[in-house]
Amino acid sequence: MCAQDECHGPMTLPAGAIGPLNHAVIRVGRLHHQLATQLLRRTGLFPGQELVMMHLWEHGPQRQVDLIRLLDSDAATMTRTVARLERGGFVRRRPSPTDGRAVIIEATPASQALRGEVEGLWPRLEQLSTDGFTEEQRAAAIALLGSLEQNLRKAITEQAG
């Protein structure tokens, strides 16, 4: 059992075993995802689905392969996401009229009722995440996260090559 100030949720490995920065990133990522899930619950969407919907609302019907590329997803994940959205009545799939291999994904008219609420969740999530931050602290957090992202992208590229 850990002391109250040492417990940080379900993570069972000690921070020293995986590194304090890795531990912090994992904890923050999990909590951010948990809060996003709670905020999305009323809409009937799950995290990630709102990104697909926002893209469709903004840009209109899209080929599924383009959604995969634009949202930096993989084919299997996007297929599951679209299938779940379709079952929920948020999107419909139809064959492309110009490419027999392509599937077009479009937002349904019923999904438009969610648009304002879904788009309003992002500023709320950011506000809750940075509550009490000064503008300087917000800017520093964004800059540091940007640097972490650059380092990780570079490492992924190097590992792949």
JSON list of C-alpha atoms in Angstrom, two decimals:
[
{"chain": "A", "resi": 1, "resn": "MET", "atom": "CA", "xyz": [0.00, 0.00, 0.00]},
{"chain": "A", "resi": 2, "resn": "CYS", "atom": "CA", "xyz": [1.35, 3.44, -0.84]},
{"chain": "A", "resi": 3, "resn": "ALA", "atom": "CA", "xyz": [1.11, 6.57, 1.23]},
{"chain": "A", "resi": 4, "resn": "GLN", "atom": "CA", "xyz": [-1.67, 8.94, 0.25]},
{"chain": "A", "resi": 5, "resn": "ASP", "atom": "CA", "xyz": [0.66, 11.45, -1.43]},
{"chain": "A", "resi": 6, "resn": "GLU", "atom": "CA", "xyz": [2.35, 8.66, -3.42]},
{"chain": "A", "resi": 7, "resn": "CYS", "atom": "CA", "xyz": [-0.76, 7.11, -4.99]},
{"chain": "A", "resi": 8, "resn": "HIS", "atom": "CA", "xyz": [-1.64, 8.29, -8.46]},
{"chain": "A", "resi": 9, "resn": "GLY", "atom": "CA", "xyz": [-4.46, 6.01, -9.60]},
{"chain": "A", "resi": 10, "resn": "PRO", "atom": "CA", "xyz": [-4.21, 2.55, -11.11]},
{"chain": "A", "resi": 11, "resn": "MET", "atom": "CA", "xyz": [-0.52, 2.70, -12.14]},
{"chain": "A", "resi": 12, "resn": "THR", "atom": "CA", "xyz": [1.17, -0.03, -10.13]},
{"chain": "A", "resi": 13, "resn": "LEU", "atom": "CA", "xyz": [4.80, 0.32, -11.23]},
{"chain": "A", "resi": 14, "resn": "PRO", "atom": "CA", "xyz": [6.89, 2.69, -9.13]},
{"chain": "A", "resi": 15, "resn": "ALA", "atom": "CA", "xyz": [7.84, 5.86, -10.97]},
{"chain": "A", "resi": 16, "resn": "GLY", "atom": "CA", "xyz": [11.52, 4.99, -10.62]},
{"chain": "A", "resi": 17, "resn": "ALA", "atom": "CA", "xyz": [11.02, 1.75, -12.56]},
{"chain": "A", "resi": 18, "resn": "ILE", "atom": "CA", "xyz": [9.77, 3.48, -15.69]},
{"chain": "A", "resi": 19, "resn": "GLY", "atom": "CA", "xyz": [11.16, 6.98, -15.18]},
{"chain": "A", "resi": 20, "resn": "PRO", "atom": "CA", "xyz": [9.49, 9.97, -13.59]},
{"chain": "A", "resi": 21, "resn": "LEU", "atom": "CA", "xyz": [8.68, 11.72, -16.89]},
{"chain": "A", "resi": 22, "resn": "ASN", "atom": "CA", "xyz": [7.20, 8.56, -18.44]},
{"chain": "A", "resi": 23, "resn": "HIS", "atom": "CA", "xyz": [5.16, 8.05, -15.28]},
{"chain": "A", "resi": 24, "resn": "ALA", "atom": "CA", "xyz": [3.88, 11.65, -15.36]},
{"chain": "A", "resi": 25, "resn": "VAL", "atom": "CA", "xyz": [2.97, 11.44, -19.07]},
{"chain": "A", "resi": 26, "resn": "ILE", "atom": "CA", "xyz": [1.07, 8.19, -18.52]},
{"chain": "A", "resi": 27, "resn": "ARG", "atom": "CA", "xyz": [-0.84, 9.60, -15.53]},
{"chain": "A", "resi": 28, "resn": "VAL", "atom": "CA", "xyz": [-1.74, 12.86, -17.29]},
{"chain": "A", "resi": 29, "resn": "GLY", "atom": "CA", "xyz": [-2.74, 11.04, -20.48]},
{"chain": "A", "resi": 30, "resn": "ARG", "atom": "CA", "xyz": [-5.01, 8.67, -18.58]},
{"chain": "A", "resi": 31, "resn": "LEU", "atom": "CA", "xyz": [-6.66, 11.45, -16.60]},
{"chain": "A", "resi": 32, "resn": "HIS", "atom": "CA", "xyz": [-7.14, 13.61, -19.71]},
{"chain": "A", "resi": 33, "resn": "HIS", "atom": "CA", "xyz": [-8.75, 10.65, -21.49]},
{"chain": "A", "resi": 34, "resn": "GLN", "atom": "CA", "xyz": [-10.95, 9.93, -18.46]},
{"chain": "A", "resi": 35, "resn": "LEU", "atom": "CA", "xyz": [-12.18, 13.52, -18.31]},
{"chain": "A", "resi": 36, "resn": "ALA", "atom": "CA", "xyz": [-12.79, 13.61, -22.09]},
{"chain": "A", "resi": 37, "resn": "THR", "atom": "CA", "xyz": [-14.81, 10.41, -21.75]},
{"chain": "A", "resi": 38, "resn": "GLN", "atom": "CA", "xyz": [-16.92, 11.93, -18.98]},
{"chain": "A", "resi": 39, "resn": "LEU", "atom": "CA", "xyz": [-17.56, 15.11, -20.97]},
{"chain": "A", "resi": 40, "resn": "LEU", "atom": "CA", "xyz": [-18.48, 13.13, -24.10]},
{"chain": "A", "resi": 41, "resn": "ARG", "atom": "CA", "xyz": [-20.77, 10.68, -22.28]},
{"chain": "A", "resi": 42, "resn": "ARG", "atom": "CA", "xyz": [-23.91, 12.84, -22.74]},
{"chain": "A", "resi": 43, "resn": "THR", "atom": "CA", "xyz": [-23.39, 12.93, -26.50]},
{"chain": "A", "resi": 44, "resn": "GLY", "atom": "CA", "xyz": [-23.22, 9.16, -26.92]},
{"chain": "A", "resi": 45, "resn": "LEU", "atom": "CA", "xyz": [-19.73, 9.45, -28.43]},
{"chain": "A", "resi": 46, "resn": "PHE", "atom": "CA", "xyz": [-16.47, 7.97, -27.19]},
{"chain": "A", "resi": 47, "resn": "PRO", "atom": "CA", "xyz": [-13.05, 9.68, -27.34]},
{"chain": "A", "resi": 48, "resn": "GLY", "atom": "CA", "xyz": [-11.76, 9.66, -30.91]},
{"chain": "A", "resi": 49, "resn": "GLN", "atom": "CA", "xyz": [-15.23, 9.47, -32.42]},
{"chain": "A", "resi": 50, "resn": "GLU", "atom": "CA", "xyz": [-15.75, 13.18, -31.87]},
{"chain": "A", "resi": 51, "resn": "LEU", "atom": "CA", "xyz": [-12.68, 13.91, -34.01]},
{"chain": "A", "resi": 52, "resn": "VAL", "atom": "CA", "xyz": [-14.19, 11.96, -36.91]},
{"chain": "A", "resi": 53, "resn": "MET", "atom": "CA", "xyz": [-17.51, 13.75, -36.47]},
{"chain": "A", "resi": 54, "resn": "MET", "atom": "CA", "xyz": [-15.92, 17.20, -36.24]},
{"chain": "A", "resi": 55, "resn": "HIS", "atom": "CA", "xyz": [-13.99, 16.54, -39.43]},
{"chain": "A", "resi": 56, "resn": "LEU", "atom": "CA", "xyz": [-17.12, 15.34, -41.26]},
{"chain": "A", "resi": 57, "resn": "TRP", "atom": "CA", "xyz": [-19.17, 18.29, -40.02]},
{"chain": "A", "resi": 58, "resn": "GLU", "atom": "CA", "xyz": [-16.50, 20.74, -41.13]},
{"chain": "A", "resi": 59, "resn": "HIS", "atom": "CA", "xyz": [-15.48, 19.17, -44.46]},
{"chain": "A", "resi": 60, "resn": "GLY", "atom": "CA", "xyz": [-18.44, 17.06, -45.53]},
{"chain": "A", "resi": 61, "resn": "PRO", "atom": "CA", "xyz": [-18.39, 13.44, -46.74]},
{"chain": "A", "resi": 62, "resn": "GLN", "atom": "CA", "xyz": [-14.94, 11.85, -46.89]},
{"chain": "A", "resi": 63, "resn": "ARG", "atom": "CA", "xyz": [-13.42, 8.65, -48.17]},
{"chain": "A", "resi": 64, "resn": "GLN", "atom": "CA", "xyz": [-12.60, 6.38, -45.25]},
{"chain": "A", "resi": 65, "resn": "VAL", "atom": "CA", "xyz": [-8.98, 6.14, -46.41]},
{"chain": "A", "resi": 66, "resn": "ASP", "atom": "CA", "xyz": [-8.72, 9.95, -46.24]},
{"chain": "A", "resi": 67, "resn": "LEU", "atom": "CA", "xyz": [-10.09, 9.98, -42.69]},
{"chain": "A", "resi": 68, "resn": "ILE", "atom": "CA", "xyz": [-7.42, 7.45, -41.75]},
{"chain": "A", "resi": 69, "resn": "ARG", "atom": "CA", "xyz": [-4.69, 9.70, -43.12]},
{"chain": "A", "resi": 70, "resn": "LEU", "atom": "CA", "xyz": [-6.10, 13.01, -41.88]},
{"chain": "A", "resi": 71, "resn": "LEU", "atom": "CA", "xyz": [-6.73, 11.76, -38.35]},
{"chain": "A", "resi": 72, "resn": "ASP", "atom": "CA", "xyz": [-3.46, 9.82, -38.14]},
{"chain": "A", "resi": 73, "resn": "SER", "atom": "CA", "xyz": [-5.28, 6.55, -37.53]},
{"chain": "A", "resi": 74, "resn": "ASP", "atom": "CA", "xyz": [-4.89, 3.01, -38.76]},
{"chain": "A", "resi": 75, "resn": "ALA", "atom": "CA", "xyz": [-7.35, 1.14, -40.96]},
{"chain": "A", "resi": 76, "resn": "ALA", "atom": "CA", "xyz": [-8.59, -1.28, -38.29]},
{"chain": "A", "resi": 77, "resn": "THR", "atom": "CA", "xyz": [-9.23, 1.45, -35.72]},
{"chain": "A", "resi": 78, "resn": "MET", "atom": "CA", "xyz": [-11.03, 3.66, -38.23]},
{"chain": "A", "resi": 79, "resn": "THR", "atom": "CA", "xyz": [-13.16, 0.74, -39.43]},
{"chain": "A", "resi": 80, "resn": "ARG", "atom": "CA", "xyz": [-14.25, 0.00, -35.84]},
{"chain": "A", "resi": 81, "resn": "THR", "atom": "CA", "xyz": [-14.86, 3.70, -35.14]},
{"chain": "A", "resi": 82, "resn": "VAL", "atom": "CA", "xyz": [-16.98, 4.18, -38.27]},
{"chain": "A", "resi": 83, "resn": "ALA", "atom": "CA", "xyz": [-18.94, 0.97, -37.60]},
{"chain": "A", "resi": 84, "resn": "ARG", "atom": "CA", "xyz": [-19.74, 2.12, -34.08]},
{"chain": "A", "resi": 85, "resn": "LEU", "atom": "CA", "xyz": [-20.72, 5.60, -35.30]},
{"chain": "A", "resi": 86, "resn": "GLU", "atom": "CA", "xyz": [-22.92, 4.00, -37.95]},
{"chain": "A", "resi": 87, "resn": "ARG", "atom": "CA", "xyz": [-24.66, 1.79, -35.36]},
{"chain": "A", "resi": 88, "resn": "GLY", "atom": "CA", "xyz": [-25.28, 4.93, -33.30]},
{"chain": "A", "resi": 89, "resn": "GLY", "atom": "CA", "xyz": [-26.89, 6.68, -36.26]},
{"chain": "A", "resi": 90, "resn": "PHE", "atom": "CA", "xyz": [-24.18, 9.36, -36.47]},
{"chain": "A", "resi": 91, "resn": "VAL", "atom": "CA", "xyz": [-22.75, 8.44, -39.89]},
{"chain": "A", "resi": 92, "resn": "ARG", "atom": "CA", "xyz": [-23.64, 6.42, -42.94]},
{"chain": "A", "resi": 93, "resn": "ARG", "atom": "CA", "xyz": [-21.36, 4.61, -45.35]},
{"chain": "A", "resi": 94, "resn": "ARG", "atom": "CA", "xyz": [-21.89, 4.43, -49.07]},
{"chain": "A", "resi": 95, "resn": "PRO", "atom": "CA", "xyz": [-19.80, 3.26, -52.00]},
{"chain": "A", "resi": 96, "resn": "SER", "atom": "CA", "xyz": [-17.87, 5.92, -53.85]},
{"chain": "A", "resi": 97, "resn": "PRO", "atom": "CA", "xyz": [-19.54, 6.76, -57.18]},
{"chain": "A", "resi": 98, "resn": "THR", "atom": "CA", "xyz": [-16.10, 7.14, -58.80]},
{"chain": "A", "resi": 99, "resn": "ASP", "atom": "CA", "xyz": [-14.01, 4.42, -57.13]},
{"chain": "A", "resi": 100, "resn": "GLY", "atom": "CA", "xyz": [-15.56, 1.01, -56.51]},
{"chain": "A", "resi": 101, "resn": "ARG", "atom": "CA", "xyz": [-12.94, 0.22, -53.86]},
{"chain": "A", "resi": 102, "resn": "ALA", "atom": "CA", "xyz": [-13.58, 3.35, -51.78]},
{"chain": "A", "resi": 103, "resn": "VAL", "atom": "CA", "xyz": [-16.17, 3.92, -49.08]},
{"chain": "A", "resi": 104, "resn": "ILE", "atom": "CA", "xyz": [-17.57, 7.40, -48.43]},
{"chain": "A", "resi": 105, "resn": "ILE", "atom": "CA", "xyz": [-18.41, 8.32, -44.84]},
{"chain": "A", "resi": 106, "resn": "GLU", "atom": "CA", "xyz": [-20.90, 11.10, -44.21]},
{"chain": "A", "resi": 107, "resn": "ALA", "atom": "CA", "xyz": [-22.46, 12.62, -41.12]},
{"chain": "A", "resi": 108, "resn": "THR", "atom": "CA", "xyz": [-26.18, 12.00, -40.81]},
{"chain": "A", "resi": 109, "resn": "PRO", "atom": "CA", "xyz": [-28.61, 14.89, -40.35]},
{"chain": "A", "resi": 110, "resn": "ALA", "atom": "CA", "xyz": [-29.37, 13.49, -36.87]},
{"chain": "A", "resi": 111, "resn": "SER", "atom": "CA", "xyz": [-25.71, 13.92, -35.87]},
{"chain": "A", "resi": 112, "resn": "GLN", "atom": "CA", "xyz": [-25.89, 17.66, -36.58]},
{"chain": "A", "resi": 113, "resn": "ALA", "atom": "CA", "xyz": [-27.85, 18.11, -33.34]},
{"chain": "A", "resi": 114, "resn": "LEU", "atom": "CA", "xyz": [-24.67, 17.14, -31.44]},
{"chain": "A", "resi": 115, "resn": "ARG", "atom": "CA", "xyz": [-22.32, 19.47, -33.28]},
{"chain": "A", "resi": 116, "resn": "GLY", "atom": "CA", "xyz": [-22.52, 22.47, -30.95]},
{"chain": "A", "resi": 117, "resn": "GLU", "atom": "CA", "xyz": [-22.22, 20.36, -27.83]},
{"chain": "A", "resi": 118, "resn": "VAL", "atom": "CA", "xyz": [-19.28, 18.33, -29.16]},
{"chain": "A", "resi": 119, "resn": "GLU", "atom": "CA", "xyz": [-17.42, 21.39, -30.41]},
{"chain": "A", "resi": 120, "resn": "GLY", "atom": "CA", "xyz": [-17.97, 23.08, -27.03]},
{"chain": "A", "resi": 121, "resn": "LEU", "atom": "CA", "xyz": [-16.37, 20.20, -25.16]},
{"chain": "A", "resi": 122, "resn": "TRP", "atom": "CA", "xyz": [-12.85, 20.96, -26.37]},
{"chain": "A", "resi": 123, "resn": "PRO", "atom": "CA", "xyz": [-12.59, 24.45, -24.86]},
{"chain": "A", "resi": 124, "resn": "ARG", "atom": "CA", "xyz": [-14.15, 23.09, -21.64]},
{"chain": "A", "resi": 125, "resn": "LEU", "atom": "CA", "xyz": [-11.61, 20.24, -21.48]},
{"chain": "A", "resi": 126, "resn": "GLU", "atom": "CA", "xyz": [-8.75, 22.68, -22.03]},
{"chain": "A", "resi": 127, "resn": "GLN", "atom": "CA", "xyz": [-10.09, 25.07, -19.40]},
{"chain": "A", "resi": 128, "resn": "LEU", "atom": "CA", "xyz": [-10.46, 22.27, -16.85]},
{"chain": "A", "resi": 129, "resn": "SER", "atom": "CA", "xyz": [-7.00, 20.93, -17.70]},
{"chain": "A", "resi": 130, "resn": "THR", "atom": "CA", "xyz": [-5.29, 24.29, -17.21]},
{"chain": "A", "resi": 131, "resn": "ASP", "atom": "CA", "xyz": [-7.38, 25.64, -14.33]},
{"chain": "A", "resi": 132, "resn": "GLY", "atom": "CA", "xyz": [-5.23, 27.99, -12.27]},
{"chain": "A", "resi": 133, "resn": "PHE", "atom": "CA", "xyz": [-2.51, 28.33, -14.91]},
{"chain": "A", "resi": 134, "resn": "THR", "atom": "CA", "xyz": [-1.25, 31.75, -15.84]},
{"chain": "A", "resi": 135, "resn": "GLU", "atom": "CA", "xyz": [-0.92, 32.55, -19.54]},
{"chain": "A", "resi": 136, "resn": "GLU", "atom": "CA", "xyz": [2.83, 32.04, -19.17]},
{"chain": "A", "resi": 137, "resn": "GLN", "atom": "CA", "xyz": [2.32, 28.59, -17.63]},
{"chain": "A", "resi": 138, "resn": "ARG", "atom": "CA", "xyz": [-0.11, 27.62, -20.42]},
{"chain": "A", "resi": 139, "resn": "ALA", "atom": "CA", "xyz": [2.40, 28.75, -23.04]},
{"chain": "A", "resi": 140, "resn": "ALA", "atom": "CA", "xyz": [5.23, 26.89, -21.29]},
{"chain": "A", "resi": 141, "resn": "ALA", "atom": "CA", "xyz": [3.15, 23.69, -21.03]},
{"chain": "A", "resi": 142, "resn": "ILE", "atom": "CA", "xyz": [2.29, 23.89, -24.75]},
{"chain": "A", "resi": 143, "resn": "ALA", "atom": "CA", "xyz": [5.93, 24.49, -25.66]},
{"chain": "A", "resi": 144, "resn": "LEU", "atom": "CA", "xyz": [7.18, 21.60, -23.51]},
{"chain": "A", "resi": 145, "resn": "LEU", "atom": "CA", "xyz": [4.55, 19.21, -24.87]},
{"chain": "A", "resi": 146, "resn": "GLY", "atom": "CA", "xyz": [5.49, 20.31, -28.39]},
{"chain": "A", "resi": 147, "resn": "SER", "atom": "CA", "xyz": [9.14, 19.51, -27.70]},
{"chain": "A", "resi": 148, "resn": "LEU", "atom": "CA", "xyz": [8.19, 16.10, -26.28]},
{"chain": "A", "resi": 149, "resn": "GLU", "atom": "CA", "xyz": [6.10, 15.42, -29.39]},
{"chain": "A", "resi": 150, "resn": "GLN", "atom": "CA", "xyz": [9.00, 16.38, -31.68]},
{"chain": "A", "resi": 151, "resn": "ASN", "atom": "CA", "xyz": [11.39, 14.11, -29.80]},
{"chain": "A", "resi": 152, "resn": "LEU", "atom": "CA", "xyz": [8.95, 11.20, -29.93]},
{"chain": "A", "resi": 153, "resn": "ARG", "atom": "CA", "xyz": [8.27, 11.67, -33.66]},
{"chain": "A", "resi": 154, "resn": "LYS", "atom": "CA", "xyz": [12.00, 11.79, -34.34]},
{"chain": "A", "resi": 155, "resn": "ALA", "atom": "CA", "xyz": [12.58, 8.64, -32.28]},
{"chain": "A", "resi": 156, "resn": "ILE", "atom": "CA", "xyz": [9.77, 6.81, -34.08]},
{"chain": "A", "resi": 157, "resn": "THR", "atom": "CA", "xyz": [11.24, 7.76, -37.45]},
{"chain": "A", "resi": 158, "resn": "GLU", "atom": "CA", "xyz": [14.72, 6.65, -36.37]},
{"chain": "A", "resi": 159, "resn": "GLN", "atom": "CA", "xyz": [13.44, 3.36, -34.96]},
{"chain": "A", "resi": 160, "resn": "ALA", "atom": "CA", "xyz": [11.52, 2.62, -38.17]},
{"chain": "A", "resi": 161, "resn": "GLY", "atom": "CA", "xyz": [14.52, 3.31, -40.36]}
]
